[in-house]
mmCIF file of C-alpha atoms in Angstrom:
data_model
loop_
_atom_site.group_PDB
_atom_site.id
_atom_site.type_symbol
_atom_site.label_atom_id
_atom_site.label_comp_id
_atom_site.label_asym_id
_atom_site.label_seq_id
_atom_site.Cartn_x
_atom_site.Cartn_y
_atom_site.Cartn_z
ATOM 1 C CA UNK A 1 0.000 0.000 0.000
ATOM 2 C CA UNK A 2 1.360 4.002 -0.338
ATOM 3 C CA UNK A 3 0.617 6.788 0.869
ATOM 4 C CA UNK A 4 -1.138 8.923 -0.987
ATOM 5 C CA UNK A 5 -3.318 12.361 -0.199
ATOM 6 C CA UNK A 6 -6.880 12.624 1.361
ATOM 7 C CA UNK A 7 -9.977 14.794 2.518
ATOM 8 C CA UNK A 8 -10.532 16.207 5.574
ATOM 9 C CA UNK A 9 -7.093 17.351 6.172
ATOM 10 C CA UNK A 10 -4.891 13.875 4.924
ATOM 11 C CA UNK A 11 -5.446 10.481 5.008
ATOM 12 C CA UNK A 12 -4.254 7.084 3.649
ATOM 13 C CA UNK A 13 -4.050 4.853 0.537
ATOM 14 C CA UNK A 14 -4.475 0.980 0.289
ATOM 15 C CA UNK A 15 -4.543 -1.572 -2.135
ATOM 16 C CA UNK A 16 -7.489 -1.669 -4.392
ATOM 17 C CA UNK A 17 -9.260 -4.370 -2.396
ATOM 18 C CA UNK A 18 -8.604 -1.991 0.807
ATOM 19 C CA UNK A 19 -9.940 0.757 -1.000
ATOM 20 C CA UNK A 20 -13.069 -0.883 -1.798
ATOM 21 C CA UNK A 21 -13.602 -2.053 1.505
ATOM 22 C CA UNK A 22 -13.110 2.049 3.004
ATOM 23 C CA UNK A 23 -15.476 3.184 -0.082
ATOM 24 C CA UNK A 24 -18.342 0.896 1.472
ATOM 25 C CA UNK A 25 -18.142 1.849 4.666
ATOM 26 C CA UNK A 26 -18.124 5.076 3.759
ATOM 27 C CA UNK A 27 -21.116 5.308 1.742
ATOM 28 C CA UNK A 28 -22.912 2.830 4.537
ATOM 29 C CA UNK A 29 -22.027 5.522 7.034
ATOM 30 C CA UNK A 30 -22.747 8.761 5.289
ATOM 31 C CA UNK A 31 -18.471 9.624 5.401
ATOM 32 C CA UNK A 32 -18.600 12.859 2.642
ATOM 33 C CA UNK A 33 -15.100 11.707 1.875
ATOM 34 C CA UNK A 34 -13.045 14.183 -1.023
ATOM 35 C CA UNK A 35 -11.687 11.092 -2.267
ATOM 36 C CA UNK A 36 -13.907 7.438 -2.138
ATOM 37 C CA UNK A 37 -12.041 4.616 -0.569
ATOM 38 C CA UNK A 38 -9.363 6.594 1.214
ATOM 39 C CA UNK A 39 -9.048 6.420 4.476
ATOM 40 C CA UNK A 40 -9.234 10.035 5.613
ATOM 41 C CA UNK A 41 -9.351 12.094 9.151
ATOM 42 C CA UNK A 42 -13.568 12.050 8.677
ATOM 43 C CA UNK A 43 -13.433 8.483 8.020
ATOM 44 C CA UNK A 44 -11.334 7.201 10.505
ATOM 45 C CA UNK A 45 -13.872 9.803 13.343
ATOM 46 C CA UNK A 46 -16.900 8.306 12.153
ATOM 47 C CA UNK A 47 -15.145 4.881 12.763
ATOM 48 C CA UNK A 48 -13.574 5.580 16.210
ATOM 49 C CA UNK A 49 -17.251 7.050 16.787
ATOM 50 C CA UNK A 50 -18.715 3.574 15.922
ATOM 51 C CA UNK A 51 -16.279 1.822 17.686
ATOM 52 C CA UNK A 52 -17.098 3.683 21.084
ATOM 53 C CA UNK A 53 -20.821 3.328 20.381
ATOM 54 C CA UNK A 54 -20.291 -0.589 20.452
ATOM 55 C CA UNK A 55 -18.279 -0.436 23.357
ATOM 56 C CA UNK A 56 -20.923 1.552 25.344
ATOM 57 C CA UNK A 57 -23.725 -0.840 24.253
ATOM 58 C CA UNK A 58 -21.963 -3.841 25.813
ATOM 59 C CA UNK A 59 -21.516 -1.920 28.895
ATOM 60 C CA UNK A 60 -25.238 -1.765 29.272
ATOM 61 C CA UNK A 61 -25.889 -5.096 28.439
ATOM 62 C CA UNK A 62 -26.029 -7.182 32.030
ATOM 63 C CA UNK A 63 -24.103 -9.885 32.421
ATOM 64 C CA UNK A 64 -24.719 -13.312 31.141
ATOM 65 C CA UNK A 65 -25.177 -15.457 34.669
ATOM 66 C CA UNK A 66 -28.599 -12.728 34.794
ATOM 67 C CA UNK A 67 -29.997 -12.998 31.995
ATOM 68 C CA UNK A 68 -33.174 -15.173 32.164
ATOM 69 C CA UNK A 69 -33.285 -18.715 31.992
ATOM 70 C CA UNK A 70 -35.000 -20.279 28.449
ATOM 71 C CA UNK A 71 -38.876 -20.598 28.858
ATOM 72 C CA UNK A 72 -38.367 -24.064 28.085
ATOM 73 C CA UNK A 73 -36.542 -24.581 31.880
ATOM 74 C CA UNK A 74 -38.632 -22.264 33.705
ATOM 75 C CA UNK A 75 -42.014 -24.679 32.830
ATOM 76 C CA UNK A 76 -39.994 -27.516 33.694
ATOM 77 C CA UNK A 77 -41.987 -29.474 35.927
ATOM 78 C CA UNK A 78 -45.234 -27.959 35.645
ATOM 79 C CA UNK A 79 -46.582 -31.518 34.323
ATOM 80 C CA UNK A 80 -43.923 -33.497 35.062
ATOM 81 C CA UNK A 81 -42.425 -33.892 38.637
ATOM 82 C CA UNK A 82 -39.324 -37.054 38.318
ATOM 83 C CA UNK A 83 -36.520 -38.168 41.043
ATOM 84 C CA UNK A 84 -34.753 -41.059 41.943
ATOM 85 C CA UNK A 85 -35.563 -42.948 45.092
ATOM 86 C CA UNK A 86 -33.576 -44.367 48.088
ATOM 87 C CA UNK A 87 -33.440 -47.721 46.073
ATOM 88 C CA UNK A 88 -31.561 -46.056 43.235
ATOM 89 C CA UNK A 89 -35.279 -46.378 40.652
ATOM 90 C CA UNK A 90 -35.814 -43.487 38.386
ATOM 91 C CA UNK A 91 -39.358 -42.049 39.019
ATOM 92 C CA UNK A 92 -41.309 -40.208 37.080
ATOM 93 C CA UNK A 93 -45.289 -38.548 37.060
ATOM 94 C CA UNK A 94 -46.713 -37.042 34.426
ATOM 95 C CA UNK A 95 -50.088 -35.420 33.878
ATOM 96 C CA UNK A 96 -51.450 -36.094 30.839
ATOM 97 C CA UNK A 97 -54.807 -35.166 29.872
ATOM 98 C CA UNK A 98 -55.752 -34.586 32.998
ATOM 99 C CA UNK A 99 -54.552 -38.157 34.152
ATOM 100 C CA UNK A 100 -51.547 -38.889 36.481
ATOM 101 C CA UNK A 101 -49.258 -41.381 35.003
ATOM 102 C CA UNK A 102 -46.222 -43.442 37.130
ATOM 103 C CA UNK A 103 -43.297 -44.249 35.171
ATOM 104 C CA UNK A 104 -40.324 -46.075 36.812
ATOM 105 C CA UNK A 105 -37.086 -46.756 35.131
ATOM 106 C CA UNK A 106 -38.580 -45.788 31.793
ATOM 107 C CA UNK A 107 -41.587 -48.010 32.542
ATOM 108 C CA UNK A 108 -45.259 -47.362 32.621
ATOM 109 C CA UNK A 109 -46.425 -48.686 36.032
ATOM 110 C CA UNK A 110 -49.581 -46.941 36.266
ATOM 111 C CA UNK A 111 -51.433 -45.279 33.413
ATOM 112 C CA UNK A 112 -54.129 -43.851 35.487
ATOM 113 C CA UNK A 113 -53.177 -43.185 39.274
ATOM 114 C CA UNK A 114 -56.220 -42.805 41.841
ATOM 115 C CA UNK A 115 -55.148 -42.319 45.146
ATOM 116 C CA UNK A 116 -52.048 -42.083 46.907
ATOM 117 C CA UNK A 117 -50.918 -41.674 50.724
ATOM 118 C CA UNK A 118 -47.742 -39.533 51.646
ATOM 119 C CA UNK A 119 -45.489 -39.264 54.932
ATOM 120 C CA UNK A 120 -44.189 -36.221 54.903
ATOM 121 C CA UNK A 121 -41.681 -36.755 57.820
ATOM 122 C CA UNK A 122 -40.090 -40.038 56.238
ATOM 123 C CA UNK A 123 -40.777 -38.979 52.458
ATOM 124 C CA UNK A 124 -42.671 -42.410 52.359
ATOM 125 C CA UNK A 125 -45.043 -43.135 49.253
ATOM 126 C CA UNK A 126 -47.766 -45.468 48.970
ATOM 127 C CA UNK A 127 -49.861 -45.808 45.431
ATOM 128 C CA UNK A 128 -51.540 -48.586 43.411
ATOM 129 C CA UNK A 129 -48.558 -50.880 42.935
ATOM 130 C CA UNK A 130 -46.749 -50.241 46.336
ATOM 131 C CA UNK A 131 -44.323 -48.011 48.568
ATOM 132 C CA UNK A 132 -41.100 -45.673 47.687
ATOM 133 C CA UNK A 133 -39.216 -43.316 49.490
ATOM 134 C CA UNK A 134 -38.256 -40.011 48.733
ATOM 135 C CA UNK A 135 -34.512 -39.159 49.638
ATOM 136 C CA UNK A 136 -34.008 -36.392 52.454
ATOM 137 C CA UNK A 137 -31.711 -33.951 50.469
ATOM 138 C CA UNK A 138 -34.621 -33.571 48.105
ATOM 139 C CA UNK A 139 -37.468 -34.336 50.131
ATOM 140 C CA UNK A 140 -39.607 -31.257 50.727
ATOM 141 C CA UNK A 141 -39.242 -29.633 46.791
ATOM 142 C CA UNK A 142 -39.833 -33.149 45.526
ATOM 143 C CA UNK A 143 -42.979 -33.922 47.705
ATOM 144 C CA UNK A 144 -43.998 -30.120 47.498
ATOM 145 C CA UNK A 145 -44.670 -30.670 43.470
ATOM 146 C CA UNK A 146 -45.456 -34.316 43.827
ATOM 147 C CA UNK A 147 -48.572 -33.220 45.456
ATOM 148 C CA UNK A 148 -48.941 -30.159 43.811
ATOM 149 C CA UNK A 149 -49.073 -32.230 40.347
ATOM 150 C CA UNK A 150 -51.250 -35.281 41.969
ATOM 151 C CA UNK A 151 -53.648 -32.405 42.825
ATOM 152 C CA UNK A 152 -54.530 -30.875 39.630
ATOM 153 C CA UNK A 153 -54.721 -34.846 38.339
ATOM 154 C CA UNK A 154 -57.720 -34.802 40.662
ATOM 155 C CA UNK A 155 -55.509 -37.838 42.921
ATOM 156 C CA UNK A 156 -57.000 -38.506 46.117
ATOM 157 C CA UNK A 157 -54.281 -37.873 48.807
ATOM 158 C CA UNK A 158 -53.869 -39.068 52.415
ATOM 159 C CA UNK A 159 -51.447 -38.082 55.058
ATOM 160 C CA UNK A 160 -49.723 -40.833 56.535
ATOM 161 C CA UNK A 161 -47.287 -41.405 59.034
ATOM 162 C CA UNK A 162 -44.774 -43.761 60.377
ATOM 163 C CA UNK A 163 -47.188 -44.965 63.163
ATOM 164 C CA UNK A 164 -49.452 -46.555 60.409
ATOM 165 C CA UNK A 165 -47.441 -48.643 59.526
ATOM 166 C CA UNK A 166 -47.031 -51.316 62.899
ATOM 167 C CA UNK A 167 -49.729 -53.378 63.621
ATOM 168 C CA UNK A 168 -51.955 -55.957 61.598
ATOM 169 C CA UNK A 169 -54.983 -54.310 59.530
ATOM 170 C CA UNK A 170 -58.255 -56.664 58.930
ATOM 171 C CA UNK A 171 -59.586 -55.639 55.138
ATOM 172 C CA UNK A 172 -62.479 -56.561 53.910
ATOM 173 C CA UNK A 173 -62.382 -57.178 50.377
ATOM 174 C CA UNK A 174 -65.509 -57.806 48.133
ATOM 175 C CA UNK A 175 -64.356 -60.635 45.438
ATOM 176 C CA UNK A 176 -67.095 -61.907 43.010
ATOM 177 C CA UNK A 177 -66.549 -65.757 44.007
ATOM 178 C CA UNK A 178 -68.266 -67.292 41.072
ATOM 179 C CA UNK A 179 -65.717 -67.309 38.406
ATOM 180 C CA UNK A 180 -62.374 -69.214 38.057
ATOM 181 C CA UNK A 181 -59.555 -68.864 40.981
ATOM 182 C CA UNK A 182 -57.516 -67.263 38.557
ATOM 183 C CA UNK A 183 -60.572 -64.422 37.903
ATOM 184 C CA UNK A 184 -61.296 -64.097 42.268
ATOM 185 C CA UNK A 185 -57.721 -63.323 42.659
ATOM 186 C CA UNK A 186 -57.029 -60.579 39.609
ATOM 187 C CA UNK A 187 -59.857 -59.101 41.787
ATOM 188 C CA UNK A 188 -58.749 -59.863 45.226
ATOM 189 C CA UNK A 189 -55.535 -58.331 43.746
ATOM 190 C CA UNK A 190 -56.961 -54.727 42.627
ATOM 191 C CA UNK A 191 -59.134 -54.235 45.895
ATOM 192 C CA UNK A 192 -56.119 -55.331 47.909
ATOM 193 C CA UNK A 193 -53.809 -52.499 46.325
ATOM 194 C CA UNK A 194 -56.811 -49.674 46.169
ATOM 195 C CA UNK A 195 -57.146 -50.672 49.930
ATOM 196 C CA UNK A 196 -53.506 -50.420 51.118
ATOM 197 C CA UNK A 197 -52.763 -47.240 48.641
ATOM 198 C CA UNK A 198 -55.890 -45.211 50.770
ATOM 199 C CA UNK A 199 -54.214 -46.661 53.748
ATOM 200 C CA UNK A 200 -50.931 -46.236 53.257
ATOM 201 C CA UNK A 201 -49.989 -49.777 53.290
ATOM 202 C CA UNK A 202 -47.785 -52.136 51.667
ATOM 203 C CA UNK A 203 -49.867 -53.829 49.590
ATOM 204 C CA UNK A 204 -47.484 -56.492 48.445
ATOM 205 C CA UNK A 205 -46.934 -57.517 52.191
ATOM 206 C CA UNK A 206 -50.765 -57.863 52.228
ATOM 207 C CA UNK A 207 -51.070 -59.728 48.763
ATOM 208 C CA UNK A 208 -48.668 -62.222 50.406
ATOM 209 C CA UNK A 209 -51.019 -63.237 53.110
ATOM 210 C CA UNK A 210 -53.249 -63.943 51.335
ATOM 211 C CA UNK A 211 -51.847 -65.649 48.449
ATOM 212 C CA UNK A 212 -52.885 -69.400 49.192
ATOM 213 C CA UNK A 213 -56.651 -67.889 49.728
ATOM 214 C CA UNK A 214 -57.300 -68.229 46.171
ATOM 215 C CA UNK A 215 -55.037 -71.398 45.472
ATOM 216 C CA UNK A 216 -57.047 -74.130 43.575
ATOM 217 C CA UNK A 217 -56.713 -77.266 45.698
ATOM 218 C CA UNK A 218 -57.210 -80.987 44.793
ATOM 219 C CA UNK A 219 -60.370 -81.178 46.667
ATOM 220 C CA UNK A 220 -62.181 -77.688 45.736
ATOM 221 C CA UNK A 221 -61.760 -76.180 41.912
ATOM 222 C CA UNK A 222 -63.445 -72.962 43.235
ATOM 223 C CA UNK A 223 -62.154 -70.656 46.659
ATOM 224 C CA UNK A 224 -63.933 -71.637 49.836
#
């Protein structure tokens, strides 16, 4: 590049690329330059003036660890409300179409949930298909939306507490006893679970007692 003469009191000359690049910023910018394309005292204050402009804009801008988080992550959880229990099992509601479902480990355990009992001071769960427990470190947010979520899925809820759980409970189960053994206990089955889930019970301890009820035997095809 040389030197060569300019407007506005001196300036510079580049290489014809160079040249073209000054000429476009100049007529971009409004720069009433003597000569187009070199790089004179007006051009070089109206970039300088640019230059600061930028500068101050940044300034103004607040910093990046406050700007606001994506939409996307401040709904998260508003239908879906997932942890991992003391066992280690992934667990995950979601409310869909105004239904609660259970997933657990990526599973669908319950498509429809119905009622549910909660101990708040042990983070204990009981619902259709049995018990979990909610680890202390995450306890209250995790039970907070749990029954926040269970509550707009129109979930019956009960309060339970550790001194439910001792003692032997009588139910009373109405099984239609004039089909097949295998028929009486798919139903003994569902009124044992909708049972212990309103009473915050295990229900699998209770399906164990009474698992020979509905045995077929040698001497009786049908359940006494």
């Amino acid at each position: 590049r040389g030197a060569g003469g300019g407007g506005g009191g001196g300036g510079r000359l580049f290489d014809p690329e160079t040249q073209d690049a000054v000429r476009t910023y100049q007529e971009a910018h409004g720069v009433a330059a003597i000569w187009p394309g070199v790089f004179d005292n007006d051009t070089r204050d109206s970039l300088i003036s640019k230059m600061e402009s930028v500068r101050a804009d940044e300034a103004a801008a607040p910093p990046k660890d406050e700007e606001p988080a994506p939409q996307q992550e401040q709904q998260q959880g508003e239908d879906t409300v997932e942890f991992h229990d003391t066992d280690g099992d992934h667990i995950r509601f979601v409310l869909s179409n105004g239904a609660v479902q259970e997933w657990v480990n990526g599973v669908q355990e319950i498509d429809n949930l119905t009622r549910c009992s909660i101990d708040e001071s042990t983070g204990k769960v009981w619902d259709n298909t049995g018990s979990f427990t909610i680890p202390a470190e995450a306890r209250t947010a995790t039970l907070g939306a749990l029954t926040a979520l269970l509550a707009r899925g129109n979930v019956a809820q009960r309060a339970a507490s550790s001194s439910d759980a001792p003692g032997d409970v009588t139910l009373c189960l109405d099984v239609p006893m004039d089909g097949t053994p295998e028929e009486a206990r798919a139903a003994a089955n569902v009124a044992v679970r909708d049972a212990c889930a309103a009473m915050g019970r295990d229900p699998e301890a209770a399906l164990r007692s009474i698992s020979q009820l509905f045995s077929p035997s040698p001497s009786s095809p049908h359940p006494a």
